[in-house]
Amino acid sequence: MITLFQVIVVFLVLLLLSFAAPKLHPILYVSIFFFFLLHLLITVIMPFGKTFAKLFEPLPDPFAKLLIGSVLLYYLSELIAKHMAEAGYASLAALSHFAVKIAILTLWIQQTSAVIKLLSSLLSK
Amino acid sequence: MIAFFQNIVGSVLNNFIIVIIATLMALFIDFLFPTFSKWTRMFLLFIVITIVLQPAFEHLVLIQKIAHSISMTFLSIYPVLTAAMIASGGAFGMLNFQPAMLLFANGAVFLTERLLIPLLTAAIVLDLASRLLPEVSFSKMSDLIRTTLLGLVSALVTAYSIFITTGGTMSWAMSGFASEPIKELVRQNVPFIGSFMTESLGAIGKYSSGAAIFAGGWLITSIWTIALVPTLKTLFTAFLYRWTAALIEPFADEDITGVLDDIGKTLFVLCAVSFLIAFALIYTALFTVILVKLITTMK
Amino acid sequence: MRGNDGIFLSGVVLITILSATILLVVPDDVADELIPIVKLAMGIWILRSLLNFFGHSL
């Protein structure tokens, strides 16, 4: 409920800014967006992610955290990339998104390499 | 027996492990390049086909080779056997061997070599084609081929068992009660060919228990083992295909599990076909053994 | 053996529930692109438990 109210306030502030300073509007929009994103991250998303991870604690160690973490990372990267694309830098957005994807995969590589190592130890027999 | 299974597992398992690793790799690439996923699917399918098809075709070639050599043996042994049968006169009357049966067995093996195995190869190729290009599907055709072959083989085996059971002297020595639950178990658990297996095994068992009086138990056992080893090998490999398909289904592409499953099905039919050969081999071997015994004891 | 079995099944169920809820939360187009990660997690989990089952005999 509070979040919804905050969103409305931010929206109104943005509308007001577009009237007050049309030339500065893009940069103000971006800065307010990131500010609000940080705020939401701290107040809503992080606590939810933590409780979610705690909920699935019985799942052996890395899986729940890895899944939640990679989804969060992916979503944030998608948001930022969309923002860049809206500002007109679409290829830069694609590039950053791709880099984040690789970062997510490096999180998983440890698990995968353990399994592949086991499998390939079977292979040599 | 354990070494035998390890041998099979070792040779086939390698291929399946490579398939699993390739699937994991494809998942990575899929995540990195979502727009590339069609290509990934194609590459993965190619990898899987080249790797996985090899054991299946090895089995087809193996069974075909066996069928070929057995039919050659039949051709050479048949005149000798008939001549010996005529020479021994009435001694065979009590055993109720029909010479026509031998001819029939020969015909079945010939049929296997010339018709059944090429048709099975066609079924595998059609399956792969319809997986590669789902828009142009041959799946009904390959299904038809498989069911037709299965029907043909089971009809042949029924004919065999009619031949054998009309001879009154061969009695079912092994207790029917003891083997009934095992039969039921096999029938339930081996897909497609389970009931066929138990039927044909029953028929061969009926026959060989009559012959065991003459030939001795261990000889019968060894003939059985030799005849059934290729069949068992094929059955086990078919099961491996289906197990792998079931195992990787949650994380692999649908097409890949479909390919594995189809090859498994075809191998089950191949197993039924190789049963036919085993049948013919057991019949001829027992026949020869009994003939030799009779000739040596009658002197 | 029985304990392992239970852990394996509960792992499968938990991964399924977790991924289903996560994919509900994020928008549709993101969810589609996240499916390979979920599949990867499931595959690693299955293979790891399987190798743990039979690891001692291989």
Short mmCIF file of C-alpha atoms in Angstrom, two decimals:
data_model
loop_
_atom_site.label_atom_id
_atom_site.label_comp_id
_atom_site.label_asym_id
_atom_site.label_seq_id
_atom_site.Cartn_x
_atom_site.Cartn_y
_atom_site.Cartn_z
CA MET A 1 0.00 0.00 0.00
CA ILE A 2 2.78 2.37 0.98
CA THR A 3 4.67 1.32 -2.12
CA LEU A 4 1.72 2.20 -4.32
CA PHE A 5 1.50 5.60 -2.71
CA GLN A 6 5.22 6.16 -3.25
CA VAL A 7 4.85 5.22 -6.90
CA ILE A 8 2.08 7.75 -7.34
CA VAL A 9 4.16 10.44 -5.70
CA VAL A 10 7.11 9.70 -7.95
CA PHE A 11 4.85 9.73 -10.99
CA LEU A 12 3.43 13.12 -10.03
CA VAL A 13 6.89 14.54 -9.39
CA LEU A 14 7.99 13.35 -12.81
CA LEU A 15 4.98 14.94 -14.51
CA LEU A 16 5.63 18.15 -12.69
CA LEU A 17 9.28 18.11 -13.73
CA SER A 18 8.37 17.61 -17.37
CA PHE A 19 6.48 20.89 -17.18
CA ALA A 20 9.00 22.77 -15.08
CA ALA A 21 12.19 21.80 -16.88
CA PRO A 22 11.53 20.05 -20.22
CA LYS A 23 15.18 20.19 -21.29
CA LEU A 24 16.46 18.58 -18.12
CA HIS A 25 13.65 16.04 -18.05
CA PRO A 26 15.54 12.93 -19.38
CA ILE A 27 18.39 13.16 -16.91
CA LEU A 28 16.05 13.93 -14.02
CA TYR A 29 13.89 11.00 -15.05
CA VAL A 30 16.87 8.64 -15.06
CA SER A 31 18.17 9.80 -11.72
CA ILE A 32 14.77 9.59 -10.06
CA PHE A 33 14.23 6.19 -11.59
CA PHE A 34 17.46 4.79 -10.20
CA PHE A 35 16.81 6.40 -6.85
CA PHE A 36 13.40 4.87 -6.66
CA LEU A 37 14.75 1.53 -7.82
CA LEU A 38 17.30 1.55 -5.02
CA HIS A 39 14.60 2.46 -2.55
CA LEU A 40 12.35 -0.37 -3.69
CA LEU A 41 15.27 -2.77 -3.68
CA ILE A 42 16.02 -2.03 -0.06
CA THR A 43 12.46 -1.84 1.26
CA VAL A 44 10.57 -4.42 -0.78
CA ILE A 45 12.61 -6.70 -2.98
CA MET A 46 15.48 -7.59 -0.67
CA PRO A 47 13.34 -8.53 2.37
CA PHE A 48 11.04 -10.54 0.13
CA GLY A 49 13.99 -12.36 -1.43
CA LYS A 50 15.41 -13.15 1.99
CA THR A 51 12.16 -14.55 3.35
CA PHE A 52 11.70 -16.48 0.13
CA ALA A 53 15.16 -17.98 0.45
CA LYS A 54 14.41 -18.86 4.06
CA LEU A 55 11.16 -20.50 3.02
CA PHE A 56 13.04 -22.88 0.78
CA GLU A 57 15.83 -23.56 3.21
CA PRO A 58 15.29 -27.35 3.18
CA LEU A 59 16.51 -27.32 -0.39
CA PRO A 60 20.20 -28.23 -0.26
CA ASP A 61 22.46 -25.30 -0.05
CA PRO A 62 23.13 -23.38 -3.24
CA PHE A 63 19.96 -24.02 -5.19
CA ALA A 64 17.37 -21.69 -3.63
CA LYS A 65 19.78 -18.78 -3.26
CA LEU A 66 21.17 -19.30 -6.74
CA LEU A 67 17.74 -19.45 -8.35
CA ILE A 68 16.40 -16.39 -6.52
CA GLY A 69 19.63 -14.47 -7.01
CA SER A 70 19.85 -15.14 -10.71
CA VAL A 71 16.21 -14.22 -11.25
CA LEU A 72 16.67 -10.95 -9.36
CA LEU A 73 19.84 -10.13 -11.23
CA TYR A 74 18.23 -10.95 -14.53
CA TYR A 75 15.20 -8.81 -13.82
CA LEU A 76 17.24 -5.82 -12.68
CA SER A 77 19.44 -6.08 -15.73
CA GLU A 78 16.37 -6.26 -17.94
CA LEU A 79 14.95 -3.12 -16.28
CA ILE A 80 18.14 -1.15 -16.74
CA ALA A 81 18.52 -2.37 -20.29
CA LYS A 82 14.97 -1.29 -21.07
CA HIS A 83 15.72 2.10 -19.63
CA MET A 84 18.75 2.48 -21.84
CA ALA A 85 16.75 1.34 -24.83
CA GLU A 86 14.11 3.97 -24.09
CA ALA A 87 16.80 6.62 -24.02
CA GLY A 88 17.83 5.46 -27.48
CA TYR A 89 20.90 3.36 -26.71
CA ALA A 90 19.42 -0.02 -27.64
CA SER A 91 22.64 -1.79 -28.60
CA LEU A 92 24.34 -0.67 -25.39
CA ALA A 93 21.37 -2.09 -23.51
CA ALA A 94 21.71 -5.43 -25.30
CA LEU A 95 25.41 -5.47 -24.50
CA SER A 96 24.93 -4.86 -20.78
CA HIS A 97 22.16 -7.42 -20.63
CA PHE A 98 24.42 -9.98 -22.25
CA ALA A 99 27.20 -9.26 -19.76
CA VAL A 100 24.81 -9.78 -16.86
CA LYS A 101 23.66 -13.05 -18.40
CA ILE A 102 27.24 -14.25 -18.48
CA ALA A 103 27.65 -13.19 -14.85
CA ILE A 104 24.56 -15.25 -13.94
CA LEU A 105 25.95 -18.26 -15.74
CA THR A 106 29.27 -17.97 -13.92
CA LEU A 107 27.27 -18.30 -10.71
CA TRP A 108 26.00 -21.64 -11.99
CA ILE A 109 29.23 -22.89 -13.50
CA GLN A 110 30.56 -24.22 -10.22
CA GLN A 111 27.59 -26.55 -9.79
CA THR A 112 27.59 -27.62 -13.39
CA SER A 113 31.29 -28.30 -13.52
CA ALA A 114 31.01 -30.55 -10.45
CA VAL A 115 28.31 -32.62 -12.14
CA ILE A 116 30.16 -32.71 -15.45
CA LYS A 117 33.35 -33.78 -13.70
CA LEU A 118 31.49 -36.67 -12.06
CA LEU A 119 29.94 -37.66 -15.35
CA SER A 120 33.20 -37.54 -17.22
CA SER A 121 34.86 -39.65 -14.53
CA LEU A 122 32.28 -42.27 -15.44
CA LEU A 123 33.06 -41.72 -19.09
CA SER A 124 36.67 -42.82 -18.97
CA LYS A 125 35.79 -46.29 -17.66
CA MET B 1 26.58 -62.34 -15.71
CA ILE B 2 27.63 -59.12 -13.96
CA ALA B 3 30.63 -58.76 -16.26
CA PHE B 4 28.29 -59.20 -19.18
CA PHE B 5 26.04 -56.37 -18.05
CA GLN B 6 29.02 -54.18 -17.23
CA ASN B 7 30.25 -54.74 -20.74
CA ILE B 8 26.99 -53.53 -22.22
CA VAL B 9 26.63 -50.64 -19.81
CA GLY B 10 30.18 -49.47 -20.40
CA SER B 11 29.84 -49.36 -24.15
CA VAL B 12 26.46 -47.66 -24.28
CA LEU B 13 26.63 -45.49 -21.17
CA ASN B 14 29.47 -43.40 -22.60
CA ASN B 15 27.23 -42.21 -25.40
CA PHE B 16 24.44 -41.31 -23.02
CA ILE B 17 26.78 -39.36 -20.72
CA ILE B 18 27.94 -37.36 -23.72
CA VAL B 19 24.30 -36.67 -24.55
CA ILE B 20 23.62 -35.42 -21.02
CA ILE B 21 26.65 -33.11 -21.07
CA ALA B 22 25.61 -31.80 -24.49
CA THR B 23 22.15 -31.07 -23.10
CA LEU B 24 23.60 -29.05 -20.22
CA MET B 25 25.74 -27.12 -22.67
CA ALA B 26 22.72 -26.43 -24.82
CA LEU B 27 20.90 -25.02 -21.77
CA PHE B 28 23.77 -22.56 -21.21
CA ILE B 29 23.68 -21.42 -24.82
CA ASP B 30 19.91 -21.24 -24.77
CA PHE B 31 20.03 -18.87 -21.84
CA LEU B 32 22.74 -16.69 -23.31
CA PHE B 33 21.22 -16.38 -26.76
CA PRO B 34 17.45 -16.84 -26.66
CA THR B 35 17.14 -15.81 -30.29
CA PHE B 36 19.60 -18.51 -31.27
CA SER B 37 17.49 -21.29 -29.76
CA LYS B 38 16.38 -22.77 -33.08
CA TRP B 39 19.97 -23.24 -34.11
CA THR B 40 20.88 -24.65 -30.73
CA ARG B 41 18.11 -27.18 -31.02
CA MET B 42 19.33 -28.23 -34.44
CA PHE B 43 22.95 -28.58 -33.36
CA LEU B 44 21.97 -30.52 -30.27
CA LEU B 45 19.78 -32.80 -32.33
CA PHE B 46 22.66 -33.48 -34.70
CA ILE B 47 25.02 -34.25 -31.84
CA VAL B 48 22.51 -36.55 -30.21
CA ILE B 49 21.71 -38.36 -33.42
CA THR B 50 25.30 -38.96 -34.39
CA ILE B 51 26.21 -40.19 -30.93
CA VAL B 52 23.14 -42.15 -30.01
CA LEU B 53 22.41 -43.81 -33.28
CA GLN B 54 25.66 -45.72 -33.20
CA PRO B 55 24.77 -48.38 -30.59
CA ALA B 56 21.34 -48.87 -32.12
CA PHE B 57 22.77 -49.50 -35.55
CA GLU B 58 25.44 -51.72 -34.05
CA HIS B 59 22.67 -53.87 -32.64
CA LEU B 60 20.83 -53.97 -35.94
CA VAL B 61 23.99 -55.06 -37.72
CA LEU B 62 24.73 -57.61 -35.01
CA ILE B 63 21.32 -59.23 -35.27
CA GLN B 64 21.48 -59.18 -39.04
CA LYS B 65 24.88 -60.86 -38.99
CA ILE B 66 23.59 -63.54 -36.65
CA ALA B 67 20.55 -64.09 -38.84
CA HIS B 68 22.73 -64.35 -41.90
CA SER B 69 25.14 -66.87 -40.40
CA ILE B 70 22.32 -68.94 -38.98
CA SER B 71 20.48 -69.06 -42.27
CA MET B 72 23.73 -70.14 -43.97
CA THR B 73 24.13 -72.87 -41.38
CA PHE B 74 20.58 -74.00 -42.00
CA LEU B 75 21.12 -74.25 -45.69
CA SER B 76 24.16 -76.46 -45.20
CA ILE B 77 22.81 -78.53 -42.35
CA TYR B 78 19.35 -79.15 -43.64
CA PRO B 79 20.12 -81.94 -46.18
CA VAL B 80 22.33 -83.71 -43.65
CA LEU B 81 19.64 -83.60 -40.99
CA THR B 82 16.93 -84.87 -43.31
CA ALA B 83 19.16 -87.64 -44.55
CA ALA B 84 20.01 -88.67 -41.02
CA MET B 85 16.35 -88.59 -40.11
CA ILE B 86 15.46 -90.92 -42.91
CA ALA B 87 18.41 -93.18 -42.05
CA SER B 88 17.42 -93.51 -38.44
CA GLY B 89 14.02 -94.73 -39.47
CA GLY B 90 11.29 -95.03 -36.93
CA ALA B 91 13.30 -93.75 -34.00
CA PHE B 92 12.01 -90.25 -34.59
CA GLY B 93 8.42 -91.32 -34.53
CA MET B 94 8.42 -91.30 -30.78
CA LEU B 95 9.81 -87.77 -30.61
CA ASN B 96 7.38 -86.34 -33.10
CA PHE B 97 9.82 -84.10 -34.91
CA GLN B 98 8.42 -82.64 -38.04
CA PRO B 99 10.91 -82.01 -40.81
CA ALA B 100 8.65 -79.24 -42.00
CA MET B 101 9.41 -77.44 -38.76
CA LEU B 102 13.05 -77.10 -39.70
CA LEU B 103 12.13 -75.63 -43.03
CA PHE B 104 9.84 -73.25 -41.25
CA ALA B 105 12.57 -72.12 -38.88
CA ASN B 106 14.88 -71.56 -41.80
CA GLY B 107 12.22 -69.54 -43.56
CA ALA B 108 11.70 -67.38 -40.51
CA VAL B 109 15.38 -66.55 -40.22
CA PHE B 110 15.55 -65.81 -43.93
CA LEU B 111 12.58 -63.50 -43.55
CA THR B 112 14.29 -61.75 -40.65
CA GLU B 113 17.45 -61.15 -42.57
CA ARG B 114 15.86 -59.96 -45.77
CA LEU B 115 12.72 -58.16 -44.64
CA LEU B 116 12.39 -57.47 -40.94
CA ILE B 117 15.72 -55.82 -40.21
CA PRO B 118 15.69 -53.50 -43.25
CA LEU B 119 12.19 -52.48 -42.24
CA LEU B 120 13.37 -51.70 -38.72
CA THR B 121 16.18 -49.57 -40.11
CA ALA B 122 13.58 -47.76 -42.16
CA ALA B 123 11.53 -47.17 -39.01
CA ILE B 124 14.51 -45.59 -37.21
CA VAL B 125 15.35 -43.39 -40.20
CA LEU B 126 11.74 -42.24 -40.56
CA ASP B 127 11.58 -41.41 -36.86
CA LEU B 128 14.70 -39.31 -37.08
CA ALA B 129 13.45 -37.54 -40.17
CA SER B 130 10.18 -36.61 -38.54
CA ARG B 131 12.03 -35.30 -35.47
CA LEU B 132 14.40 -33.20 -37.54
CA LEU B 133 11.62 -31.63 -39.54
CA PRO B 134 8.42 -31.87 -37.48
CA GLU B 135 6.43 -30.24 -40.28
CA VAL B 136 7.05 -33.25 -42.51
CA SER B 137 6.17 -36.05 -40.16
CA PHE B 138 6.58 -39.76 -40.80
CA SER B 139 5.69 -40.86 -37.30
CA LYS B 140 2.51 -42.70 -38.31
CA MET B 141 4.44 -44.62 -40.94
CA SER B 142 7.17 -45.72 -38.54
CA ASP B 143 4.57 -46.67 -35.96
CA LEU B 144 2.80 -48.74 -38.57
CA ILE B 145 6.04 -50.48 -39.51
CA ARG B 146 6.74 -51.32 -35.90
CA THR B 147 3.31 -52.70 -35.12
CA THR B 148 3.24 -54.68 -38.37
CA LEU B 149 6.58 -56.24 -37.60
CA LEU B 150 5.49 -57.08 -34.10
CA GLY B 151 2.33 -58.69 -35.43
CA LEU B 152 4.27 -60.65 -38.00
CA VAL B 153 6.75 -61.93 -35.48
CA SER B 154 4.14 -62.94 -32.96
CA ALA B 155 2.18 -64.74 -35.68
CA LEU B 156 5.30 -66.68 -36.59
CA VAL B 157 5.93 -67.61 -32.99
CA THR B 158 2.35 -68.74 -32.57
CA ALA B 159 2.81 -70.93 -35.60
CA TYR B 160 5.93 -72.38 -34.00
CA SER B 161 4.20 -73.17 -30.80
CA ILE B 162 1.32 -74.81 -32.68
CA PHE B 163 3.84 -76.98 -34.46
CA ILE B 164 5.51 -77.92 -31.24
CA THR B 165 2.48 -78.55 -29.10
CA THR B 166 0.74 -80.75 -31.67
CA GLY B 167 3.49 -83.27 -31.04
CA GLY B 168 1.97 -85.10 -28.08
CA THR B 169 5.12 -86.55 -26.60
CA MET B 170 6.63 -83.31 -25.39
CA SER B 171 5.37 -82.61 -21.96
CA TRP B 172 5.69 -79.54 -19.84
CA ALA B 173 8.05 -80.90 -17.26
CA MET B 174 8.84 -77.68 -15.43
CA SER B 175 6.09 -76.91 -13.01
CA GLY B 176 3.68 -74.41 -14.46
CA PHE B 177 2.84 -72.99 -11.06
CA ALA B 178 6.34 -71.83 -10.25
CA SER B 179 6.89 -69.86 -13.41
CA GLU B 180 3.48 -68.19 -13.58
CA PRO B 181 4.21 -65.17 -11.32
CA ILE B 182 7.52 -64.50 -13.10
CA LYS B 183 5.72 -64.62 -16.43
CA GLU B 184 3.19 -62.13 -15.16
CA LEU B 185 5.97 -59.85 -13.92
CA VAL B 186 7.73 -59.85 -17.29
CA ARG B 187 4.44 -59.35 -19.10
CA GLN B 188 3.65 -56.27 -17.04
CA ASN B 189 7.05 -54.66 -17.11
CA VAL B 190 8.55 -55.09 -20.54
CA PRO B 191 6.66 -52.74 -22.86
CA PHE B 192 5.30 -53.97 -26.19
CA ILE B 193 6.90 -57.37 -26.25
CA GLY B 194 6.43 -58.60 -22.69
CA SER B 195 3.55 -60.98 -23.26
CA PHE B 196 5.11 -62.10 -26.49
CA MET B 197 8.33 -62.94 -24.66
CA THR B 198 6.64 -65.03 -22.04
CA GLU B 199 4.58 -66.88 -24.65
CA SER B 200 7.55 -67.74 -26.78
CA LEU B 201 9.71 -68.62 -23.82
CA GLY B 202 6.94 -70.93 -22.65
CA ALA B 203 6.83 -72.56 -26.05
CA ILE B 204 10.60 -73.08 -26.17
CA GLY B 205 10.55 -74.28 -22.59
CA LYS B 206 7.85 -76.79 -23.36
CA TYR B 207 9.90 -78.07 -26.18
CA SER B 208 13.28 -78.21 -24.52
CA SER B 209 11.99 -79.87 -21.38
CA GLY B 210 10.93 -82.77 -23.55
CA ALA B 211 14.32 -82.81 -25.11
CA ALA B 212 16.16 -82.54 -21.81
CA ILE B 213 15.46 -86.20 -21.15
CA PHE B 214 17.69 -87.03 -24.05
CA ALA B 215 20.25 -84.29 -24.10
CA GLY B 216 21.00 -83.56 -20.47
CA GLY B 217 20.26 -80.41 -18.53
CA TRP B 218 23.52 -78.49 -18.83
CA LEU B 219 23.59 -78.82 -22.59
CA ILE B 220 20.09 -77.38 -22.83
CA THR B 221 21.12 -74.56 -20.53
CA SER B 222 24.15 -73.69 -22.58
CA ILE B 223 22.18 -73.74 -25.83
CA TRP B 224 19.63 -71.43 -24.24
CA THR B 225 22.28 -69.03 -23.06
CA ILE B 226 24.02 -68.84 -26.40
CA ALA B 227 20.77 -68.32 -28.23
CA LEU B 228 19.46 -65.70 -25.86
CA VAL B 229 22.55 -63.54 -25.29
CA PRO B 230 21.98 -61.24 -28.29
CA THR B 231 18.34 -60.90 -27.35
CA LEU B 232 19.14 -60.00 -23.77
CA LYS B 233 21.76 -57.53 -24.91
CA THR B 234 19.31 -55.82 -27.21
CA LEU B 235 16.64 -55.74 -24.53
CA PHE B 236 19.01 -54.18 -22.05
CA THR B 237 20.16 -51.54 -24.50
CA ALA B 238 16.56 -50.68 -25.36
CA PHE B 239 15.88 -50.21 -21.68
CA LEU B 240 18.91 -47.93 -21.37
CA TYR B 241 17.53 -45.74 -24.14
CA ARG B 242 14.19 -45.38 -22.44
CA TRP B 243 15.75 -44.82 -19.01
CA THR B 244 17.94 -42.07 -20.36
CA ALA B 245 14.95 -40.48 -22.06
CA ALA B 246 13.02 -40.54 -18.78
CA LEU B 247 15.98 -39.19 -16.83
CA ILE B 248 16.74 -36.19 -19.03
CA GLU B 249 13.17 -35.29 -19.87
CA PRO B 250 12.86 -32.54 -17.21
CA PHE B 251 15.78 -30.54 -18.53
CA ALA B 252 16.19 -31.55 -22.15
CA ASP B 253 14.43 -30.56 -25.30
CA GLU B 254 11.31 -32.55 -26.12
CA ASP B 255 12.72 -33.65 -29.46
CA ILE B 256 15.76 -35.26 -27.91
CA THR B 257 13.83 -37.35 -25.44
CA GLY B 258 11.48 -38.22 -28.29
CA VAL B 259 14.37 -39.47 -30.42
CA LEU B 260 15.71 -41.57 -27.56
CA ASP B 261 12.27 -42.97 -26.84
CA ASP B 262 11.64 -43.85 -30.49
CA ILE B 263 14.96 -45.63 -30.83
CA GLY B 264 14.17 -47.52 -27.63
CA LYS B 265 10.82 -48.64 -29.05
CA THR B 266 12.43 -49.81 -32.27
CA LEU B 267 15.03 -51.72 -30.30
CA PHE B 268 12.25 -53.47 -28.40
CA VAL B 269 10.87 -54.68 -31.70
CA LEU B 270 14.35 -55.73 -32.73
CA CYS B 271 14.49 -57.72 -29.52
CA ALA B 272 11.30 -59.52 -30.55
CA VAL B 273 12.79 -60.23 -33.96
CA SER B 274 15.94 -61.60 -32.42
CA PHE B 275 13.74 -63.86 -30.34
CA LEU B 276 12.63 -65.43 -33.57
CA ILE B 277 16.24 -66.21 -34.40
CA ALA B 278 16.91 -67.55 -30.94
CA PHE B 279 13.90 -69.77 -31.34
CA ALA B 280 15.14 -71.19 -34.60
CA LEU B 281 18.63 -71.68 -33.22
CA ILE B 282 17.40 -73.49 -30.13
CA TYR B 283 15.16 -75.72 -32.18
CA THR B 284 17.89 -76.69 -34.62
CA ALA B 285 20.54 -77.15 -31.97
CA LEU B 286 18.31 -79.40 -29.88
CA PHE B 287 17.29 -81.29 -32.94
CA THR B 288 20.91 -81.92 -33.88
CA VAL B 289 21.86 -82.90 -30.36
CA ILE B 290 19.01 -85.37 -30.09
CA LEU B 291 19.82 -86.79 -33.46
CA VAL B 292 23.44 -87.39 -32.52
CA LYS B 293 22.39 -88.94 -29.22
CA LEU B 294 19.93 -91.22 -30.91
CA ILE B 295 22.41 -92.36 -33.52
CA THR B 296 25.12 -93.06 -30.96
CA THR B 297 22.84 -94.90 -28.55
CA MET B 298 21.09 -96.95 -31.20
CA LYS B 299 24.29 -98.57 -32.31
CA MET C 1 18.64 -45.05 1.02
CA ARG C 2 15.18 -44.05 2.10
CA GLY C 3 16.42 -40.76 3.46
CA ASN C 4 18.17 -40.00 0.19
CA ASP C 5 15.02 -40.78 -1.70
CA GLY C 6 13.04 -38.32 0.42
CA ILE C 7 15.64 -35.61 -0.06
CA PHE C 8 15.60 -36.16 -3.81
CA LEU C 9 11.83 -35.89 -4.09
CA SER C 10 11.55 -32.91 -1.77
CA GLY C 11 14.26 -31.20 -3.77
CA VAL C 12 12.33 -31.74 -6.99
CA VAL C 13 9.12 -30.45 -5.42
CA LEU C 14 10.82 -27.44 -3.83
CA ILE C 15 12.62 -26.43 -7.01
CA THR C 16 9.34 -26.73 -8.90
CA ILE C 17 7.39 -24.59 -6.41
CA LEU C 18 10.18 -22.04 -6.12
CA SER C 19 10.53 -21.63 -9.86
CA ALA C 20 6.79 -21.52 -10.40
CA THR C 21 6.38 -18.67 -7.90
CA ILE C 22 9.39 -16.76 -9.17
CA LEU C 23 8.19 -17.05 -12.75
CA LEU C 24 4.80 -15.75 -11.61
CA VAL C 25 6.36 -12.67 -10.04
CA VAL C 26 8.44 -11.56 -13.03
CA PRO C 27 6.77 -10.44 -16.29
CA ASP C 28 6.00 -12.93 -19.04
CA ASP C 29 8.77 -12.18 -21.51
CA VAL C 30 11.38 -12.36 -18.76
CA ALA C 31 9.87 -15.62 -17.53
CA ASP C 32 10.27 -17.20 -20.97
CA GLU C 33 13.94 -16.36 -21.05
CA LEU C 34 14.49 -17.62 -17.52
CA ILE C 35 13.24 -21.13 -18.24
CA PRO C 36 16.69 -22.46 -19.28
CA ILE C 37 18.05 -21.48 -15.86
CA VAL C 38 15.26 -23.35 -14.11
CA LYS C 39 15.86 -26.36 -16.34
CA LEU C 40 19.55 -26.16 -15.57
CA ALA C 41 18.85 -26.15 -11.84
CA MET C 42 16.56 -29.15 -12.16
CA GLY C 43 19.06 -31.02 -14.31
CA ILE C 44 21.94 -30.40 -11.93
CA TRP C 45 19.78 -31.46 -9.00
CA ILE C 46 18.65 -34.69 -10.68
CA LEU C 47 22.10 -35.64 -11.90
CA ARG C 48 23.71 -34.86 -8.56
CA SER C 49 21.24 -36.95 -6.58
CA LEU C 50 21.49 -39.76 -9.09
CA LEU C 51 25.27 -39.78 -8.90
CA ASN C 52 25.01 -39.72 -5.12
CA PHE C 53 22.75 -42.77 -5.23
CA PHE C 54 25.06 -44.85 -7.36
CA GLY C 55 28.29 -43.04 -6.65
CA HIS C 56 29.64 -45.62 -4.24
CA SER C 57 29.21 -48.52 -6.65
CA LEU C 58 30.82 -46.84 -9.64
#
